[in-house]
PDB file of C-alpha atoms in Angstrom:
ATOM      1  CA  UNK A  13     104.218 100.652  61.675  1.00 44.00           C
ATOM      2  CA  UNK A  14     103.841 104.078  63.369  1.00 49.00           C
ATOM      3  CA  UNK A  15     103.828 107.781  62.398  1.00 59.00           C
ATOM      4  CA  UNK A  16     103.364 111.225  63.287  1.00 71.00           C
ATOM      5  CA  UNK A  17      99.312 110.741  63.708  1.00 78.00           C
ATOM      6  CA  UNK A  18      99.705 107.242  65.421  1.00 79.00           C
ATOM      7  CA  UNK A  19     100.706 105.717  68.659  1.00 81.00           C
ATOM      8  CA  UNK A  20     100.603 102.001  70.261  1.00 72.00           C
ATOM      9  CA  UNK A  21      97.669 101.032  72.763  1.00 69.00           C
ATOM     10  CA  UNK A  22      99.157  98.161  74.304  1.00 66.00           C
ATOM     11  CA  UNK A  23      99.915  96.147  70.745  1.00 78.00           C
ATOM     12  CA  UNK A  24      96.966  98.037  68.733  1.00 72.00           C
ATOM     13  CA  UNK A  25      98.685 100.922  66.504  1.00 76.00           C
ATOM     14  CA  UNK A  26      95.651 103.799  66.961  1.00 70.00           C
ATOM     15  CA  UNK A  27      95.463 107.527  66.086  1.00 82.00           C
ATOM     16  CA  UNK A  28      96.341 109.715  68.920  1.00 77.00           C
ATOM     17  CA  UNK A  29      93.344 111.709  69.306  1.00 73.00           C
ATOM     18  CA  UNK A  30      91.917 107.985  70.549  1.00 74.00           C
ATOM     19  CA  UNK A  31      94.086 106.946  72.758  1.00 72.00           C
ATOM     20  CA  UNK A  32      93.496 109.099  75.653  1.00 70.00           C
ATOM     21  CA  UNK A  33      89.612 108.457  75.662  1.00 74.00           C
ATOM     22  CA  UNK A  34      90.292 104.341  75.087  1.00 70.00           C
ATOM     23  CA  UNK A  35      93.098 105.254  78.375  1.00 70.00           C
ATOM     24  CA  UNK A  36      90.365 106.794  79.870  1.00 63.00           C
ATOM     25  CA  UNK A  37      87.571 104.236  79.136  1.00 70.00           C
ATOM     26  CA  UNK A  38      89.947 101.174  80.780  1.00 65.00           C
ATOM     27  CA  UNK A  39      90.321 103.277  84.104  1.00 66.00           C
ATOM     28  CA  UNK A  40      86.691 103.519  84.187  1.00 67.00           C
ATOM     29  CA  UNK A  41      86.305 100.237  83.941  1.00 63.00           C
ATOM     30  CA  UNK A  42      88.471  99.197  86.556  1.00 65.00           C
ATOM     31  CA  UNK A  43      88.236 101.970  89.203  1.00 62.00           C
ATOM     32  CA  UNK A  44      85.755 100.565  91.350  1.00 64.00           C
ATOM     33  CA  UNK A  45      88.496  97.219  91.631  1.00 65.00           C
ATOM     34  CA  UNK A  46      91.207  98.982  91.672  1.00 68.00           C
ATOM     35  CA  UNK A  47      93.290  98.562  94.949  1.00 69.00           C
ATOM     36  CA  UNK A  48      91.917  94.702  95.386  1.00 77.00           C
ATOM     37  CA  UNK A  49      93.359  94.068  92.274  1.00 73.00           C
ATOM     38  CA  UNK A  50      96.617  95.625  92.896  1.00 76.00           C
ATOM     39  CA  UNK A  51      97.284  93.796  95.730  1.00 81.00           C
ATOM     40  CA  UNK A  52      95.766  90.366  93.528  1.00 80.00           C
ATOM     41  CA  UNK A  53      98.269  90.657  90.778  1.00 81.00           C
ATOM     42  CA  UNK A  54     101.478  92.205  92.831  1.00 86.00           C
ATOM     43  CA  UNK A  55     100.457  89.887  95.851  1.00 88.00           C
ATOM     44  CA  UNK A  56     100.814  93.052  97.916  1.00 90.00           C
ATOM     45  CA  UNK A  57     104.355  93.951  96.677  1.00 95.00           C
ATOM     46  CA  UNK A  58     103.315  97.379  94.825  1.00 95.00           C
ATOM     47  CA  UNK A  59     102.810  98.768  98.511  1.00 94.00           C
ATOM     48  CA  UNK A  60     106.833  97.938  99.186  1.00 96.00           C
ATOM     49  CA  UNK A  61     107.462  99.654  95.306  1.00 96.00           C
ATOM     50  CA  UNK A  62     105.266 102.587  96.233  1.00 96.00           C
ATOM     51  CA  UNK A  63     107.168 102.888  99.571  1.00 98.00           C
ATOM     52  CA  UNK A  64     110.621 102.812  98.489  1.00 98.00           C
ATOM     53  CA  UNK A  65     109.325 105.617  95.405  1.00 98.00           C
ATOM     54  CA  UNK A  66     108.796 107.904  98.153  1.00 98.00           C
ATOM     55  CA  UNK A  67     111.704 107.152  99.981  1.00 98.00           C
ATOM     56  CA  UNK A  68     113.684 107.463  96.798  1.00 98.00           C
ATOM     57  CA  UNK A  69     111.540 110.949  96.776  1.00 98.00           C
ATOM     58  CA  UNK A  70     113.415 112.794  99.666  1.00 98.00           C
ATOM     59  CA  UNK A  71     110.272 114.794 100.204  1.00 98.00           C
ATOM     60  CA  UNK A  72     110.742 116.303 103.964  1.00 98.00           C
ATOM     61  CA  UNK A  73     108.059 118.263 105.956  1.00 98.00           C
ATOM     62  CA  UNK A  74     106.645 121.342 104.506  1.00 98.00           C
ATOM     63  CA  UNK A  75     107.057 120.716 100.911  1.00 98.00           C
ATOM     64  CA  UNK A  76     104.670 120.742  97.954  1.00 98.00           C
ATOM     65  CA  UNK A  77     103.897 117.236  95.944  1.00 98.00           C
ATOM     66  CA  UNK A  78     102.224 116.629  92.970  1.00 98.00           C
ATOM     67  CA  UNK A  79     101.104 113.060  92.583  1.00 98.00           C
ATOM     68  CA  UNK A  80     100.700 112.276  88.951  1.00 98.00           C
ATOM     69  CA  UNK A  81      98.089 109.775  88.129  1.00 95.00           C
ATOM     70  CA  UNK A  82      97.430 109.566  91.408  1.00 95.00           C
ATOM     71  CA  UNK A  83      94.622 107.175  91.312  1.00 88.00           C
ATOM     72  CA  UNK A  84      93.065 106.109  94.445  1.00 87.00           C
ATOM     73  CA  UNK A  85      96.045 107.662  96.783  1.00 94.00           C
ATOM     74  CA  UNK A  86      98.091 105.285  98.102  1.00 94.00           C
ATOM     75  CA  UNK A  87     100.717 107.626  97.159  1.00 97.00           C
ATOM     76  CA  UNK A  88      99.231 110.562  98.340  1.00 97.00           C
ATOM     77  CA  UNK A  89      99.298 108.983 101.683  1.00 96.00           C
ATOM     78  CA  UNK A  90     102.281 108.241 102.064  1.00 97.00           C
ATOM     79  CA  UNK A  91     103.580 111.609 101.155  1.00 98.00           C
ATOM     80  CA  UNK A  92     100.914 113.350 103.405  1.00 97.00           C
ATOM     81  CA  UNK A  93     102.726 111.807 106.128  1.00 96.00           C
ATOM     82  CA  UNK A  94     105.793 113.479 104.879  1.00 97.00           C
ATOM     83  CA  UNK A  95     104.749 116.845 103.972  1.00 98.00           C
ATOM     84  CA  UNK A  96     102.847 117.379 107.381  1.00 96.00           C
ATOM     85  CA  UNK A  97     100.317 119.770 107.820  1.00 92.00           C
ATOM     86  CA  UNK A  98     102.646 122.470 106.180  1.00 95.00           C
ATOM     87  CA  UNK A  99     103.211 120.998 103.112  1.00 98.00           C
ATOM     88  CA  UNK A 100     100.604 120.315 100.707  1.00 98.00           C
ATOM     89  CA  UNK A 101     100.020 117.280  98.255  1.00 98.00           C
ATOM     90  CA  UNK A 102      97.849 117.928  94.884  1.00 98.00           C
ATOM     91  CA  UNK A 103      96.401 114.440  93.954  1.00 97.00           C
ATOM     92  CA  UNK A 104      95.889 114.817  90.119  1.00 97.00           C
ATOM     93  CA  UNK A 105      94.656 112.012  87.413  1.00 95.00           C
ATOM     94  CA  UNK A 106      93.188 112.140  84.058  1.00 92.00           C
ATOM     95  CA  UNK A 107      90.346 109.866  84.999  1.00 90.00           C
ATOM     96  CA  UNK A 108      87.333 111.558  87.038  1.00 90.00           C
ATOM     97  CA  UNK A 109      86.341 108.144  88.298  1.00 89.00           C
ATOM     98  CA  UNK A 110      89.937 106.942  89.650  1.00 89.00           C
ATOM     99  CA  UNK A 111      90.219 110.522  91.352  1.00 93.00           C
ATOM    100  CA  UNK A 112      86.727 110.436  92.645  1.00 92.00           C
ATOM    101  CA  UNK A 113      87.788 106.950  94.368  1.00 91.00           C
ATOM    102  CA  UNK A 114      90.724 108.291  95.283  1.00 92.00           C
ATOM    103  CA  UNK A 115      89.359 111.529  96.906  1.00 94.00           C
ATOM    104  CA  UNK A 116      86.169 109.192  98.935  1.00 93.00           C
ATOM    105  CA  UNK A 117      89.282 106.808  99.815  1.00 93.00           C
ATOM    106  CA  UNK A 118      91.160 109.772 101.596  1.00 95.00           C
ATOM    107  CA  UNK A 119      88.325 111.143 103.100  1.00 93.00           C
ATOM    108  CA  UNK A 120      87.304 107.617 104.732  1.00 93.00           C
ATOM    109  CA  UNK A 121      90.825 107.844 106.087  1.00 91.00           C
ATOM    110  CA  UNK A 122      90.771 111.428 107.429  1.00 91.00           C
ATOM    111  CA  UNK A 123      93.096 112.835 105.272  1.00 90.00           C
ATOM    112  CA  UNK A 124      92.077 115.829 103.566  1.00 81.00           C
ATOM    113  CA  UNK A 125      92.990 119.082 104.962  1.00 86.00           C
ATOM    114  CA  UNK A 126      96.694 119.180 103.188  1.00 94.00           C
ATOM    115  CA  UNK A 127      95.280 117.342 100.133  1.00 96.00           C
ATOM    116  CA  UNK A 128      94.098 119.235  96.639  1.00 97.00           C
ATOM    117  CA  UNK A 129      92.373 117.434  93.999  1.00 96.00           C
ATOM    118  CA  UNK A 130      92.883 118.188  90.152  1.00 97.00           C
ATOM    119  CA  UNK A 131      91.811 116.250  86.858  1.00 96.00           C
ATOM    120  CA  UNK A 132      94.591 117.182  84.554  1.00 96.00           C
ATOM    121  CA  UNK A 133      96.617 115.943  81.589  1.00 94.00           C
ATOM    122  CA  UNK A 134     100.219 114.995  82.635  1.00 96.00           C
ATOM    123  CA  UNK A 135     100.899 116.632  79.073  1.00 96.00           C
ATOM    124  CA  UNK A 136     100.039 120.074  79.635  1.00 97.00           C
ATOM    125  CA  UNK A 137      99.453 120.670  83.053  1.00 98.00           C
ATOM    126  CA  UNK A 138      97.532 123.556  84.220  1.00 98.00           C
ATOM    127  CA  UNK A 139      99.715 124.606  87.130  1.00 98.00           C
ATOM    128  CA  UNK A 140     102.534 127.647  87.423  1.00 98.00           C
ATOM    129  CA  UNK A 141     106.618 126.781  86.760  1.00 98.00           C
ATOM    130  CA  UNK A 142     108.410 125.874  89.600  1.00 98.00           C
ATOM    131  CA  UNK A 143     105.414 125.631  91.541  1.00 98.00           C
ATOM    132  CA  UNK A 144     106.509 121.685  93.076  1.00 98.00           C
ATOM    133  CA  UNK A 145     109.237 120.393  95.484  1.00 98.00           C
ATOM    134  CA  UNK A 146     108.425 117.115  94.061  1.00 98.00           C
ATOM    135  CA  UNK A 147     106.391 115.789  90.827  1.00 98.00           C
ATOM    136  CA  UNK A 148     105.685 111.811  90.980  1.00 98.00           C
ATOM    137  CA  UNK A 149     103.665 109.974  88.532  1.00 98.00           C
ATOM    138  CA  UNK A 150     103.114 105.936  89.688  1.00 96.00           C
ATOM    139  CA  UNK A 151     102.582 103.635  87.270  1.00 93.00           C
ATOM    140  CA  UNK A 152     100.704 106.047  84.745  1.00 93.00           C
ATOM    141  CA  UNK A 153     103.621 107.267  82.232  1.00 96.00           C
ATOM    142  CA  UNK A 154     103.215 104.091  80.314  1.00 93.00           C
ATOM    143  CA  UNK A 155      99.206 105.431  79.677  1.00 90.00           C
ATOM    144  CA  UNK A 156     100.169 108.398  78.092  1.00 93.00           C
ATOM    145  CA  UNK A 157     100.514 109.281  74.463  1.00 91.00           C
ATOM    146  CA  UNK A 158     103.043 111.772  74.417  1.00 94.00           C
ATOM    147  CA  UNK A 159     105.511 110.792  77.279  1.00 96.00           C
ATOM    148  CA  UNK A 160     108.178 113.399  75.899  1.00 98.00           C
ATOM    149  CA  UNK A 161     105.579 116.637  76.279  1.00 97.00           C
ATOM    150  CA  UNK A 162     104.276 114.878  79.934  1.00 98.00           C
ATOM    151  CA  UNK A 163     108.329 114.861  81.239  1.00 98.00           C
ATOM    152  CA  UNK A 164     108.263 118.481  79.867  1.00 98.00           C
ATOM    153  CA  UNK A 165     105.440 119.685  81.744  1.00 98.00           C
ATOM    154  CA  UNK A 166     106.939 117.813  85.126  1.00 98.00           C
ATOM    155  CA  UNK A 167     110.239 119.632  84.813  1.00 98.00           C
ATOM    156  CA  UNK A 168     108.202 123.166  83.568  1.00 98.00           C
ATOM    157  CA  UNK A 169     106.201 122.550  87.081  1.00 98.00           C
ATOM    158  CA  UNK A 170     108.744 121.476  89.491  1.00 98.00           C
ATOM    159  CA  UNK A 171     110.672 123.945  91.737  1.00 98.00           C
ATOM    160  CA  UNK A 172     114.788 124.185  90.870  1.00 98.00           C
ATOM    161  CA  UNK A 173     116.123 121.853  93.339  1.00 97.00           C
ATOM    162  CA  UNK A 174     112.868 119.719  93.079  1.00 98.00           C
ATOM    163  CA  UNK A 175     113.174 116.317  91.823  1.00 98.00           C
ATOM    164  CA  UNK A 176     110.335 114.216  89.574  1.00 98.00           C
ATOM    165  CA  UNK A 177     109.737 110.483  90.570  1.00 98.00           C
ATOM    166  CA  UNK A 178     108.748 108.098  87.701  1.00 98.00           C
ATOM    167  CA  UNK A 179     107.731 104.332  89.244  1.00 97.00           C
ATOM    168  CA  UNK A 180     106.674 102.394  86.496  1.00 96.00           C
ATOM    169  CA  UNK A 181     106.407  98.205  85.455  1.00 93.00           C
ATOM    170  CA  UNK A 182     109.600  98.209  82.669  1.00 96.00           C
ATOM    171  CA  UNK A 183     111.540  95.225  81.949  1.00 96.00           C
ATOM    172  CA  UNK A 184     113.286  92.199  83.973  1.00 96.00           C
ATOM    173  CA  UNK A 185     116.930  92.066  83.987  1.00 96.00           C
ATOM    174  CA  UNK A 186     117.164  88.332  83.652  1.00 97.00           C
ATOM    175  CA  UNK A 187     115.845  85.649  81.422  1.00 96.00           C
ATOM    176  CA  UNK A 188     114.287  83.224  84.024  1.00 97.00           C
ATOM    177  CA  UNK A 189     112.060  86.680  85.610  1.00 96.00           C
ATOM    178  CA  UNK A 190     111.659  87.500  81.844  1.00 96.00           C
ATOM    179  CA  UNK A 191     109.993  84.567  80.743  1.00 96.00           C
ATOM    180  CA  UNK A 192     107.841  83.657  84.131  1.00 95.00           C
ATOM    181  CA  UNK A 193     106.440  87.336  84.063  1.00 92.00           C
ATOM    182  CA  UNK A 194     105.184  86.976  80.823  1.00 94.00           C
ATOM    183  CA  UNK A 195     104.007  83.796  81.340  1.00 94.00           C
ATOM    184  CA  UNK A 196     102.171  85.487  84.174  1.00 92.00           C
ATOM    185  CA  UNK A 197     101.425  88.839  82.789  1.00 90.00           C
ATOM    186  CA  UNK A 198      99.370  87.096  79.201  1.00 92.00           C
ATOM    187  CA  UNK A 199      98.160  84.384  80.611  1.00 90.00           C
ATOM    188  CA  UNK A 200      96.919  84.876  84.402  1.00 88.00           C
ATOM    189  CA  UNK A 201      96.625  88.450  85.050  1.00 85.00           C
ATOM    190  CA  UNK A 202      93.572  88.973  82.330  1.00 85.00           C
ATOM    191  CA  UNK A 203      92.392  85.547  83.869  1.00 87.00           C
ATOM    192  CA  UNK A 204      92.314  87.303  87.541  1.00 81.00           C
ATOM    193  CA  UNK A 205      91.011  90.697  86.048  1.00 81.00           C
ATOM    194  CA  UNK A 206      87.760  88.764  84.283  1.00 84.00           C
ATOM    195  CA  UNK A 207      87.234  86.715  87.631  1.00 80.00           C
ATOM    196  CA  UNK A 208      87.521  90.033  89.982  1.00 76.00           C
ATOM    197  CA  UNK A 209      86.633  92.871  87.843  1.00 71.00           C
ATOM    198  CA  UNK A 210      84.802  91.673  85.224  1.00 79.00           C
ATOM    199  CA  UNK A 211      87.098  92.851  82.340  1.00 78.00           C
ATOM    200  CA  UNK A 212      89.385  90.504  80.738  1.00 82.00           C
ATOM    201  CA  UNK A 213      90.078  93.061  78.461  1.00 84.00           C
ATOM    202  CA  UNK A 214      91.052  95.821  80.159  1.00 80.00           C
ATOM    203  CA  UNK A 215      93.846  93.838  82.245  1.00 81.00           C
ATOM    204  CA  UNK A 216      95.085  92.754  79.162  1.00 87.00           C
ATOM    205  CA  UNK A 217      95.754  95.786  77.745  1.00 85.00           C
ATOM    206  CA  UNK A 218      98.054  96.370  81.234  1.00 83.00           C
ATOM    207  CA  UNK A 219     100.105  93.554  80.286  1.00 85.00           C
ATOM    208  CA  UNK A 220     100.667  94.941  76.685  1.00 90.00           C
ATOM    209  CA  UNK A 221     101.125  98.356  77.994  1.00 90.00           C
ATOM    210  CA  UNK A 222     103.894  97.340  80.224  1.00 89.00           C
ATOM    211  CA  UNK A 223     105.885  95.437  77.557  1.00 90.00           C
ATOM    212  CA  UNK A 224     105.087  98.974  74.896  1.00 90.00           C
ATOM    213  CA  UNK A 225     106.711 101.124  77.789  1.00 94.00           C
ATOM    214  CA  UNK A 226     110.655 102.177  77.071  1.00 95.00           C
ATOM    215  CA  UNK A 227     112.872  99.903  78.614  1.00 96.00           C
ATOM    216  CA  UNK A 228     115.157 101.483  81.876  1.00 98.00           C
ATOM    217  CA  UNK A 229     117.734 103.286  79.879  1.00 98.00           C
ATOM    218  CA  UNK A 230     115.808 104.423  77.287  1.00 98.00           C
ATOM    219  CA  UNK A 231     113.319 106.529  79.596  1.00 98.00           C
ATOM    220  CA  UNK A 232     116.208 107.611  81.513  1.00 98.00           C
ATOM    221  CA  UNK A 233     117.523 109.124  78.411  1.00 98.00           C
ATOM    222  CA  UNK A 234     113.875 110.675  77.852  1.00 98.00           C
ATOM    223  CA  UNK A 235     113.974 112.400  81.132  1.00 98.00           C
ATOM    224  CA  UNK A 236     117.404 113.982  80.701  1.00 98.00           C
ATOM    225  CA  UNK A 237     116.221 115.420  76.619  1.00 98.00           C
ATOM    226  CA  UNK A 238     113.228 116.824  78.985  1.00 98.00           C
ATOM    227  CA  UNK A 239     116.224 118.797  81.220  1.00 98.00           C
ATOM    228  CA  UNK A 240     116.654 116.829  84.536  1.00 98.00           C
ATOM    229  CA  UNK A 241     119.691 116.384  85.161  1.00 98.00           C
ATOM    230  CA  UNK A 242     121.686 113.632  87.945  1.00 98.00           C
ATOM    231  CA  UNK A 243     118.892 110.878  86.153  1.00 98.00           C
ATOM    232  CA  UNK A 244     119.219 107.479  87.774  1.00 98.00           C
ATOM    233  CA  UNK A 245     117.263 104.692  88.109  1.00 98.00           C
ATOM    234  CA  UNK A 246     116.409 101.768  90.671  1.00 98.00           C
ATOM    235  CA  UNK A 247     115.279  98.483  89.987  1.00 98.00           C
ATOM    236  CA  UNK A 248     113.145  96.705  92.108  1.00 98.00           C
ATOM    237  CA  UNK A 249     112.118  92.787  92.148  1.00 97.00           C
ATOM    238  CA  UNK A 250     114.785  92.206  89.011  1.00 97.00           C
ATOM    239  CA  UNK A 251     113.217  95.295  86.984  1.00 97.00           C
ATOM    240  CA  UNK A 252     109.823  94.111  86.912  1.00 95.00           C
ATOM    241  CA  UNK A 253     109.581  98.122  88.254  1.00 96.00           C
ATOM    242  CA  UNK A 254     112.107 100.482  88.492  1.00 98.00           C
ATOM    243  CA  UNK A 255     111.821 103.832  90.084  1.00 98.00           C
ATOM    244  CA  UNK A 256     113.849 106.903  87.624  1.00 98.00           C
ATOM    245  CA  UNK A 257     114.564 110.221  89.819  1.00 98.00           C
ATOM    246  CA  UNK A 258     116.043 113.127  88.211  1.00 98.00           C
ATOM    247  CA  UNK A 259     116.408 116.540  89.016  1.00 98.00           C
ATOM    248  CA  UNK A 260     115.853 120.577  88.162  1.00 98.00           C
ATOM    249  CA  UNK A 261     119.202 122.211  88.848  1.00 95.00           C
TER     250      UNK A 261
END
């Protein structure tokens, strides 16, 4: 049972105030195995989500990009190679260790001229209105407390005519993918995350996460109380992920 002073981590009901440092104490735990576990559990497919996201983005040469829980910067990449050397992309995350990965990561691949770095919370962030063509936040929505005040702050942020990205694990559209990626999600994934990264735990809490995040409607209905307007979503691999765009008008 929740209230006011309450929220879910994965199926644990905890007080707010706790949730961003238990958040935060998971990504430290897994930074170091991040992207080899991505590719583990998705068996490479989150590179074809993450692809299609910034397809789905429309970002075009020039433009500005804030990458929400940008982690170790596979999306940052990709949109680097859209922006060009005019543009600019700000990788941002909660977590100092994911966005020290991510910032070595981007460096190893000489990419760093057009790229800013900020540790923020997606709930209040510390940037000017309408200062983004585009604000996308991959697979980190479902991490934070108050999603309502996050989609505020994207829309307060983004540029009129700008457009926020959500991609995000939601919920299977069938059955059959239903019950296999659960099967999958309680009873291998932690199995793969104690083998690999040494934290059962922490993987687990993923899988709970996921099934705690508002199903495809529901967010979509989120983004539009938040003000975008034109909200749609995408499902990808029979709404194991879907991608939500909406925009500032």
């Amino acid at each position: 049972m929740t209230n006011e002073n309450t929220t879910h981590f994965g199926f644990k009901q905890v007080a707010k105030e706790e949730k961003v440092q238990m958040v935060r104490s998971v990504f430290d735990s897994v930074a170091g195995k991040y992207d080899i576990m991505n590719d583990l559990m998705s068996f490479g497919i989150h590179r074809i989500w993450k692809r299609i996201a910034v397809q789905l983005s429309n970002v075009r040469s020039g433009e500005s990009v804030l990458d929400l829980a940008g982690g170790t910067g596979d999306l940052t990449m990709l949109f680097e190679k859209r922006v060009g050397k005019k543009g600019q992309v700000v990788l941002a995350d909660i977590n100092a260790e994911m966005l020290r990965n991510g910032r070595d990561r981007l460096i190893d691949h000489g990419i760093i001229g057009n790229i800013r770095f900020a540790q923020v919370n997606a709930e209040c962030l510390p940037f000017e209105d309408n200062s983004f063509d585009c604000v996308c936040i991959g697979f980190g929505l479902r991490n934070v407390t108050d999603k309502d005040a996050a989609l505020r702050s994207m829309y307060r942020v983004l540029k009129p005519g700008g457009r926020v990205i959500v991609l995000e694990f939601s919920h299977p559209t069938d059955k059959l993918t239903e019950k296999v990626y659960d099967f999958y999600s309680f009873n291998l994934m932690p199995k793969i995350g104690k083998f690999v990264a040494k934290d059962e735990e922490s993987y687990r809490y993923l899988a709970e996460s996921i099934r705690m995040h508002p199903k495809q409607d529901e967010l979509k209905k989120m983004m539009e109380n938040a003000g975008l307007e034109r909200c749609e979503y995408f499902n990808l691999s029979q709404g194991i992920v879907a991608v939500h765009r909406g925009y500032k008008i």
